[in-house]
Amino acid sequence: MTDAPTVLVTGATGFVGRRLVPELVARGLDVRAMTRRPEQYDGPGVAVGGDVTDRASLSDALAGADVAIYLVHSLDDPDFERKDAEAARTFGRAAKAAGVRQIVYLGGLGEEGSDLSPHLRSRREVEGLLGEAGVPVTVLRAAIVVGAGGISWELTRQLVKNLPAMIVPRWVSTRTQPIALDDVVRYLAGVIGQDAALDRVFEIGGPEQLTYLEMLQVAAEISSGHRVPIVRVPVLTPRLSSYWLALVTDVDVTTGRNLIDSMGTEVVVTDRSILDIVPGEPIPYAEAVRRALDESGRS
């Protein structure tokens, strides 16, 4: 690819996109920030209008782009699996027609062949559908991304902030591998235009494998200086858990349910080949928490 490819970032105003676009601009890339309301966009790069569900709207946005970064999902919609599949297929075809040479997708960790939740199963389906038309896809699979504004992180932050004690289900003992938002941005930027990254899947994560309980306790200690008492219960269904989360946080029931369904699946990095493409050690979880809290203004 060219030394400075033209990059289209979908979801440019979202959790990851709003941090990625400034990084790409700082690296000297020609960046297009795609949003459904370009007239309201006030960030770096060139604002372009586009909707991943509307093929006609994608033609202008993708015209002349070398790389497209796909950061779109519909987790807050009860019918998210169907909608995300249709959007991925539509975007992949539009990218092929526009001559895009690489699609970069941020997906979800989870062992192949395991009993994946609908959320993680949908992320895997999107991986395939984006490349169905023939554009090479680079997939970065991550677990919980720790950064201000991320849904999973906001759940953690608000739980330890709002509750003097927590009643938790069995899934708090499930291992995961959280990753700092700064590292996600670094990996996304690092694979752009890399021939060795085409048509490959990479697992990305922080340096520690932690249970959800350990994550909650570390976040509590850093944010408030003390641990939150935890009471485990043998049965707390996903439906009840989602209503509980909606009661004590600002995450809606549908999103909470879709996230909780995934928390019974162990999601850890088993392949560190991303370091061959983007070297450097990732940020520890405690430091990621501090950065997220600082960005949130310790609210």
Coordinates of N, CA and C in Angstrom, one line a residue, residues 50-223:
G50 N -22.4 8.8 6.2 CA -22.6 7.5 5.8 C -23.3 6.7 6.8
D51 N -24.0 5.6 6.4 CA -24.7 4.7 7.3 C -24.4 3.3 6.8
V52 N -23.9 2.4 7.7 CA -23.5 1.1 7.2 C -24.7 0.3 6.8
T53 N -25.9 0.7 7.1 CA -27.1 -0.1 6.7 C -27.6 0.4 5.3
D54 N -27.0 1.5 4.8 CA -27.5 2.2 3.6 C -26.4 2.1 2.5
R55 N -26.5 1.2 1.6 CA -25.4 1.0 0.6 C -25.2 2.3 -0.2
A56 N -26.3 3.0 -0.6 CA -26.1 4.2 -1.4 C -25.3 5.3 -0.7
S57 N -25.4 5.4 0.7 CA -24.7 6.4 1.4 C -23.2 6.1 1.5
L58 N -22.8 4.8 1.3 CA -21.4 4.4 1.5 C -20.5 4.7 0.3
S59 N -21.1 4.9 -0.9 CA -20.3 5.1 -2.1 C -19.4 6.3 -2.0
D60 N -19.9 7.4 -1.7 CA -19.1 8.6 -1.6 C -18.1 8.5 -0.4
A61 N -18.6 8.0 0.7 CA -17.7 7.9 1.9 C -16.5 7.0 1.6
L62 N -16.7 5.9 0.8 CA -15.6 5.0 0.6 C -14.8 5.3 -0.7
A63 N -15.3 6.2 -1.5 CA -14.6 6.4 -2.8 C -13.1 6.9 -2.6
G64 N -12.2 6.2 -3.1 CA -10.8 6.6 -3.0 C -10.1 6.2 -1.7
A65 N -10.9 5.5 -0.8 CA -10.3 5.0 0.5 C -9.4 3.8 0.2
D66 N -8.3 3.7 0.9 CA -7.4 2.5 0.8 C -7.8 1.5 1.9
V67 N -8.1 2.0 3.1 CA -8.4 1.2 4.3 C -9.7 1.7 4.9
A68 N -10.5 0.8 5.4 CA -11.7 1.1 6.1 C -11.6 0.4 7.5
I69 N -11.8 1.2 8.5 CA -11.9 0.6 9.9 C -13.3 0.5 10.4
Y70 N -13.7 -0.7 10.7 CA -15.1 -1.0 11.0 C -15.3 -1.1 12.5
L71 N -16.0 -0.1 13.1 CA -16.2 0.0 14.6 C -17.6 0.1 14.9
V72 N -18.5 -0.6 14.2 CA -19.9 -0.5 14.3 C -20.5 -1.7 14.9
H73 N -21.4 -1.6 15.8 CA -22.3 -2.7 16.3 C -23.6 -2.2 16.9
S74 N -24.5 -3.1 17.1 CA -25.9 -2.7 17.5 C -26.2 -3.4 18.8
L75 N -25.3 -3.4 19.8 CA -25.5 -4.2 21.0 C -26.8 -3.7 21.8
D76 N -27.2 -2.5 21.6 CA -28.3 -2.0 22.3 C -29.7 -2.3 21.7
D77 N -29.6 -3.1 20.6 CA -30.8 -3.5 19.9 C -31.2 -4.9 20.1
P78 N -32.4 -5.3 20.4 CA -32.8 -6.7 20.7 C -32.5 -7.6 19.5
D79 N -32.5 -7.0 18.3 CA -32.3 -7.7 17.0 C -30.9 -7.5 16.5
F80 N -29.9 -7.3 17.4 CA -28.6 -6.9 16.9 C -27.9 -7.9 16.0
E81 N -28.2 -9.2 16.2 CA -27.5 -10.2 15.4 C -27.8 -10.0 13.9
R82 N -29.1 -9.9 13.6 CA -29.5 -9.7 12.2 C -29.1 -8.4 11.7
K83 N -29.2 -7.3 12.4 CA -28.8 -6.0 12.0 C -27.3 -5.9 11.7
D84 N -26.5 -6.5 12.6 CA -25.1 -6.4 12.4 C -24.6 -7.2 11.2
A85 N -25.3 -8.4 11.0 CA -25.0 -9.2 9.9 C -25.3 -8.5 8.6
E86 N -26.4 -7.9 8.5 CA -26.8 -7.2 7.2 C -25.9 -6.0 7.0
A87 N -25.5 -5.2 8.1 CA -24.7 -4.1 7.9 C -23.3 -4.5 7.4
A88 N -22.7 -5.6 8.0 CA -21.4 -6.1 7.6 C -21.4 -6.5 6.2
R89 N -22.4 -7.2 5.7 CA -22.5 -7.6 4.3 C -22.6 -6.4 3.4
T90 N -23.4 -5.5 3.8 CA -23.6 -4.3 3.0 C -22.3 -3.5 2.9
F91 N -21.6 -3.3 4.0 CA -20.3 -2.6 4.0 C -19.2 -3.3 3.2
G92 N -19.1 -4.6 3.4 CA -18.1 -5.3 2.6 C -18.3 -5.2 1.1
R93 N -19.5 -5.3 0.7 CA -19.8 -5.1 -0.8 C -19.5 -3.7 -1.3
A94 N -19.8 -2.7 -0.5 CA -19.6 -1.4 -0.9 C -18.1 -1.1 -0.9
A95 N -17.3 -1.7 0.1 CA -15.9 -1.5 0.1 C -15.2 -2.1 -1.1
K96 N -15.7 -3.3 -1.5 CA -15.2 -4.0 -2.7 C -15.4 -3.1 -3.9
A97 N -16.6 -2.6 -4.1 CA -16.9 -1.8 -5.2 C -16.1 -0.5 -5.3
A98 N -15.7 0.0 -4.1 CA -14.9 1.2 -4.1 C -13.4 1.0 -4.2
G99 N -13.0 -0.3 -4.3 CA -11.6 -0.6 -4.4 C -10.8 -0.5 -3.1
V100 N -11.5 -0.6 -2.0 CA -10.8 -0.6 -0.7 C -9.9 -1.9 -0.6
R101 N -8.7 -1.7 -0.1 CA -7.7 -2.8 -0.1 C -7.5 -3.5 1.3
Q102 N -8.2 -2.9 2.3 CA -8.1 -3.5 3.6 C -9.2 -3.0 4.5
I103 N -9.9 -4.0 5.2 CA -10.9 -3.6 6.2 C -10.3 -4.1 7.5
V104 N -10.3 -3.2 8.5 CA -9.8 -3.5 9.9 C -11.0 -3.6 10.8
Y105 N -11.2 -4.7 11.5 CA -12.4 -4.9 12.3 C -12.0 -5.2 13.8
L106 N -12.6 -4.5 14.7 CA -12.4 -4.8 16.1 C -13.5 -5.7 16.6
G107 N -13.1 -7.0 16.8 CA -14.1 -8.0 17.2 C -13.9 -8.4 18.7
G108 N -14.4 -9.6 19.0 CA -14.4 -10.1 20.4 C -13.6 -11.4 20.6
L109 N -12.9 -11.5 21.7 CA -12.2 -12.7 22.1 C -13.2 -13.8 22.4
G110 N -12.7 -15.0 22.3 CA -13.5 -16.2 22.7 C -13.0 -17.4 21.9
E111 N -12.8 -18.5 22.6 CA -12.2 -19.7 22.0 C -13.0 -20.2 20.9
E112 N -12.4 -20.5 19.8 CA -13.1 -21.1 18.6 C -13.7 -22.4 19.0
G113 N -15.0 -22.6 18.6 CA -15.7 -23.8 18.8 C -16.4 -23.9 20.2
S114 N -16.2 -22.9 21.0 CA -16.8 -22.9 22.3 C -18.2 -22.4 22.2
D115 N -19.0 -22.5 23.3 CA -20.4 -22.2 23.3 C -20.5 -20.7 23.4
L116 N -20.3 -20.0 22.3 CA -20.2 -18.5 22.4 C -21.6 -17.9 22.6
S117 N -21.6 -16.8 23.3 CA -22.9 -16.1 23.5 C -23.3 -15.5 22.2
P118 N -24.6 -15.0 22.1 CA -25.1 -14.4 20.9 C -24.2 -13.2 20.6
H119 N -23.7 -12.4 21.6 CA -22.9 -11.2 21.3 C -21.6 -11.7 20.6
L120 N -20.9 -12.6 21.2 CA -19.6 -13.1 20.6 C -19.8 -13.8 19.3
R121 N -20.9 -14.6 19.2 CA -21.2 -15.3 18.0 C -21.4 -14.3 16.8
S122 N -22.1 -13.2 17.2 CA -22.4 -12.1 16.2 C -21.1 -11.5 15.7
R123 N -20.2 -11.2 16.7 CA -18.9 -10.7 16.3 C -18.1 -11.6 15.3
R124 N -18.2 -12.9 15.5 CA -17.5 -13.8 14.6 C -18.2 -13.8 13.2
E125 N -19.5 -13.7 13.2 CA -20.2 -13.7 11.9 C -19.8 -12.5 11.1
V126 N -19.7 -11.4 11.8 CA -19.4 -10.1 11.2 C -18.0 -10.2 10.5
E127 N -17.0 -10.9 11.2 CA -15.7 -11.1 10.7 C -15.8 -11.6 9.3
G128 N -16.6 -12.7 9.1 CA -16.7 -13.4 7.8 C -17.4 -12.5 6.8
L129 N -18.5 -11.9 7.2 CA -19.3 -11.2 6.3 C -18.6 -9.9 5.7
L130 N -17.8 -9.3 6.5 CA -17.1 -8.1 6.0 C -16.2 -8.5 4.8
G131 N -15.6 -9.7 4.8 CA -14.7 -10.1 3.8 C -15.3 -10.9 2.7
E132 N -16.6 -11.1 2.8 CA -17.4 -12.0 1.9 C -17.2 -11.6 0.4
A133 N -17.2 -10.3 0.2 CA -17.1 -9.8 -1.2 C -15.7 -9.8 -1.7
G134 N -14.7 -10.1 -0.9 CA -13.3 -10.2 -1.4 C -12.3 -9.2 -0.9
V135 N -12.7 -8.3 0.0 CA -11.7 -7.3 0.5 C -11.0 -8.0 1.7
P136 N -9.7 -8.0 1.7 CA -8.9 -8.6 2.8 C -9.3 -7.9 4.2
V137 N -9.5 -8.7 5.2 CA -9.9 -8.2 6.5 C -8.9 -8.5 7.5
T138 N -8.5 -7.5 8.3 CA -7.7 -7.7 9.5 C -8.6 -7.6 10.7
V139 N -8.6 -8.7 11.5 CA -9.4 -8.7 12.7 C -8.6 -8.6 14.0
L140 N -9.0 -7.7 14.8 CA -8.4 -7.6 16.2 C -9.4 -8.0 17.2
R141 N -9.2 -9.1 17.9 CA -10.2 -9.6 18.9 C -9.8 -9.2 20.3
A142 N -10.7 -8.5 20.9 CA -10.4 -8.0 22.3 C -11.5 -8.4 23.3
A143 N -11.1 -8.4 24.5 CA -12.1 -8.6 25.6 C -12.6 -7.3 26.1
I144 N -12.6 -7.0 27.3 CA -13.1 -5.7 27.9 C -12.0 -4.6 27.6
V145 N -12.5 -3.5 27.0 CA -11.7 -2.4 26.7 C -11.8 -1.4 27.8
V146 N -10.8 -1.0 28.5 CA -10.8 -0.2 29.6 C -10.5 1.3 29.2
G147 N -11.5 2.1 29.2 CA -11.4 3.5 28.9 C -12.7 4.2 29.1
A148 N -12.6 5.5 29.4 CA -13.7 6.3 29.7 C -14.7 6.3 28.6
G149 N -16.0 6.0 28.9 CA -17.0 5.9 27.9 C -17.3 4.5 27.4
G150 N -16.5 3.6 27.6 CA -16.7 2.2 27.1 C -17.8 1.5 28.0
I151 N -18.7 0.8 27.4 CA -19.8 0.2 28.1 C -19.3 -0.7 29.2
S152 N -18.4 -1.6 28.9 CA -18.0 -2.6 29.9 C -17.3 -1.9 31.1
W153 N -16.4 -0.9 30.7 CA -15.7 -0.1 31.8 C -16.7 0.7 32.6
E154 N -17.7 1.3 31.9 CA -18.7 2.1 32.7 C -19.4 1.3 33.7
L155 N -19.8 0.0 33.3 CA -20.4 -0.9 34.2 C -19.5 -1.1 35.5
T156 N -18.2 -1.3 35.2 CA -17.3 -1.5 36.4 C -17.2 -0.3 37.2
R157 N -17.0 0.9 36.6 CA -16.8 2.1 37.3 C -18.1 2.5 38.1
Q158 N -19.2 2.4 37.5 CA -20.4 2.8 38.2 C -20.8 1.8 39.4
L159 N -20.5 0.5 39.1 CA -20.8 -0.5 40.2 C -20.0 -0.2 41.4
V160 N -18.7 0.0 41.3 CA -17.8 0.2 42.5 C -18.1 1.6 43.1
K161 N -18.6 2.5 42.3 CA -18.9 3.9 42.8 C -20.2 3.9 43.5
N162 N -21.2 3.3 43.0 CA -22.6 3.4 43.5 C -23.0 2.5 44.6
L163 N -22.2 1.4 44.8 CA -22.7 0.3 45.7 C -21.7 0.1 46.8
P164 N -22.2 0.1 48.1 CA -21.3 -0.2 49.2 C -21.0 -1.6 49.3
A165 N -21.8 -2.5 48.7 CA -21.5 -3.9 48.6 C -22.2 -4.5 47.4
M166 N -21.8 -5.6 46.9 CA -22.4 -6.2 45.7 C -22.8 -7.6 45.9
I167 N -24.0 -8.0 45.4 CA -24.4 -9.4 45.3 C -24.1 -9.8 43.8
V168 N -23.3 -10.8 43.7 CA -22.8 -11.1 42.3 C -23.1 -12.6 42.0
P169 N -23.3 -13.0 40.7 CA -23.5 -14.4 40.3 C -22.1 -15.1 40.1
R170 N -22.2 -16.3 39.6 CA -21.0 -17.1 39.5 C -20.1 -16.6 38.4
W171 N -20.6 -15.8 37.4 CA -19.7 -15.4 36.3 C -18.6 -14.5 36.8
V172 N -18.6 -14.0 38.0 CA -17.5 -13.1 38.5 C -16.2 -13.9 38.6
S173 N -16.3 -15.2 38.6 CA -15.1 -16.0 38.6 C -14.5 -16.4 37.2
T174 N -15.2 -15.9 36.2 CA -14.7 -16.2 34.8 C -13.5 -15.3 34.5
R175 N -12.5 -15.9 33.9 CA -11.3 -15.1 33.5 C -11.5 -14.4 32.2
T176 N -10.9 -13.2 32.2 CA -10.9 -12.4 31.0 C -9.6 -11.7 30.9
Q177 N -9.3 -10.9 29.9 CA -8.0 -10.2 29.7 C -8.3 -8.8 29.2
P178 N -8.6 -7.9 30.2 CA -8.9 -6.5 29.8 C -7.7 -5.9 29.1
I179 N -8.0 -4.9 28.3 CA -7.0 -4.2 27.5 C -7.3 -2.7 27.6
A180 N -6.3 -1.9 27.8 CA -6.4 -0.4 27.8 C -6.8 0.1 26.5
L181 N -7.7 1.1 26.5 CA -8.1 1.8 25.3 C -6.9 2.3 24.5
D182 N -5.9 2.8 25.1 CA -4.7 3.3 24.4 C -4.0 2.2 23.6
D183 N -4.0 1.0 24.2 CA -3.4 -0.2 23.4 C -4.3 -0.6 22.2
V184 N -5.6 -0.5 22.4 CA -6.5 -0.9 21.3 C -6.2 0.1 20.1
V185 N -6.2 1.4 20.5 CA -5.9 2.4 19.4 C -4.5 2.1 18.8
R186 N -3.5 1.8 19.6 CA -2.2 1.5 19.0 C -2.2 0.4 18.1
Y187 N -2.9 -0.7 18.5 CA -3.0 -1.9 17.6 C -3.7 -1.6 16.3
L188 N -4.9 -0.9 16.4 CA -5.7 -0.6 15.2 C -4.8 0.2 14.3
A189 N -4.2 1.3 14.8 CA -3.3 2.1 13.9 C -2.2 1.3 13.3
G190 N -1.6 0.4 14.1 CA -0.4 -0.3 13.7 C -0.6 -1.3 12.6
V191 N -1.8 -1.8 12.4 CA -2.0 -2.8 11.4 C -2.4 -2.2 10.0
I192 N -2.7 -0.9 10.0 CA -3.2 -0.2 8.8 C -2.1 -0.3 7.7
G193 N -2.4 -0.8 6.6 CA -1.5 -0.8 5.4 C -0.4 -1.9 5.5
Q194 N -0.5 -2.8 6.5 CA 0.5 -3.8 6.7 C 0.1 -5.1 5.9
D195 N 0.9 -5.4 4.9 CA 0.6 -6.5 4.1 C 0.5 -7.8 4.9
A196 N 1.4 -7.9 5.9 CA 1.5 -9.1 6.8 C 0.3 -9.3 7.6
A197 N -0.6 -8.2 7.7 CA -1.8 -8.3 8.5 C -3.0 -8.6 7.7
L198 N -2.9 -8.7 6.4 CA -4.1 -8.9 5.6 C -4.6 -10.3 5.8
D199 N -6.0 -10.5 5.8 CA -6.6 -11.7 6.0 C -6.1 -12.5 7.2
R200 N -5.9 -11.8 8.3 CA -5.4 -12.5 9.5 C -6.3 -12.0 10.7
V201 N -6.3 -12.9 11.7 CA -7.0 -12.6 13.0 C -5.9 -12.5 14.1
F202 N -6.0 -11.5 14.8 CA -5.1 -11.3 15.9 C -5.8 -11.1 17.3
E203 N -5.3 -11.7 18.3 CA -5.8 -11.5 19.6 C -5.1 -10.4 20.4
I204 N -5.8 -9.5 21.0 CA -5.1 -8.4 21.7 C -5.7 -8.4 23.1
G205 N -4.8 -8.1 24.1 CA -5.2 -8.0 25.5 C -4.1 -7.4 26.3
G206 N -4.4 -7.0 27.5 CA -3.4 -6.5 28.4 C -2.5 -7.6 29.0
P207 N -1.6 -7.3 29.9 CA -0.6 -8.3 30.3 C -1.2 -9.3 31.4
E208 N -2.4 -9.0 31.9 CA -2.9 -9.9 33.0 C -4.2 -10.5 32.6
Q209 N -4.3 -11.8 33.1 CA -5.6 -12.5 33.0 C -6.3 -12.4 34.4
L210 N -7.4 -11.8 34.4 CA -8.1 -11.5 35.7 C -9.5 -12.0 35.7
T211 N -10.1 -12.3 36.8 CA -11.5 -12.6 36.9 C -12.2 -11.3 37.0
Y212 N -13.5 -11.3 36.7 CA -14.3 -10.1 36.8 C -14.3 -9.6 38.3
L213 N -14.3 -10.5 39.2 CA -14.2 -10.1 40.6 C -12.9 -9.4 40.9
E214 N -11.8 -9.9 40.4 CA -10.5 -9.2 40.6 C -10.5 -7.8 40.0
M215 N -11.1 -7.7 38.8 CA -11.2 -6.4 38.1 C -12.0 -5.4 38.9
L216 N -13.1 -5.9 39.5 CA -14.0 -5.0 40.3 C -13.2 -4.5 41.6
Q217 N -12.5 -5.4 42.2 CA -11.7 -5.1 43.4 C -10.6 -4.1 43.1
V218 N -9.9 -4.3 42.1 CA -8.8 -3.4 41.7 C -9.3 -2.0 41.4
A219 N -10.4 -2.0 40.6 CA -11.1 -0.7 40.3 C -11.6 0.0 41.6
A220 N -12.1 -0.7 42.5 CA -12.6 -0.1 43.7 C -11.5 0.4 44.6
E221 N -10.4 -0.3 44.7 CA -9.2 0.2 45.5 C -8.6 1.4 44.9
I222 N -8.5 1.5 43.5 CA -7.9 2.7 42.9 C -8.9 3.9 43.0
S223 N -10.2 3.7 42.8 CA -11.1 4.8 42.8 C -11.5 5.3 44.1

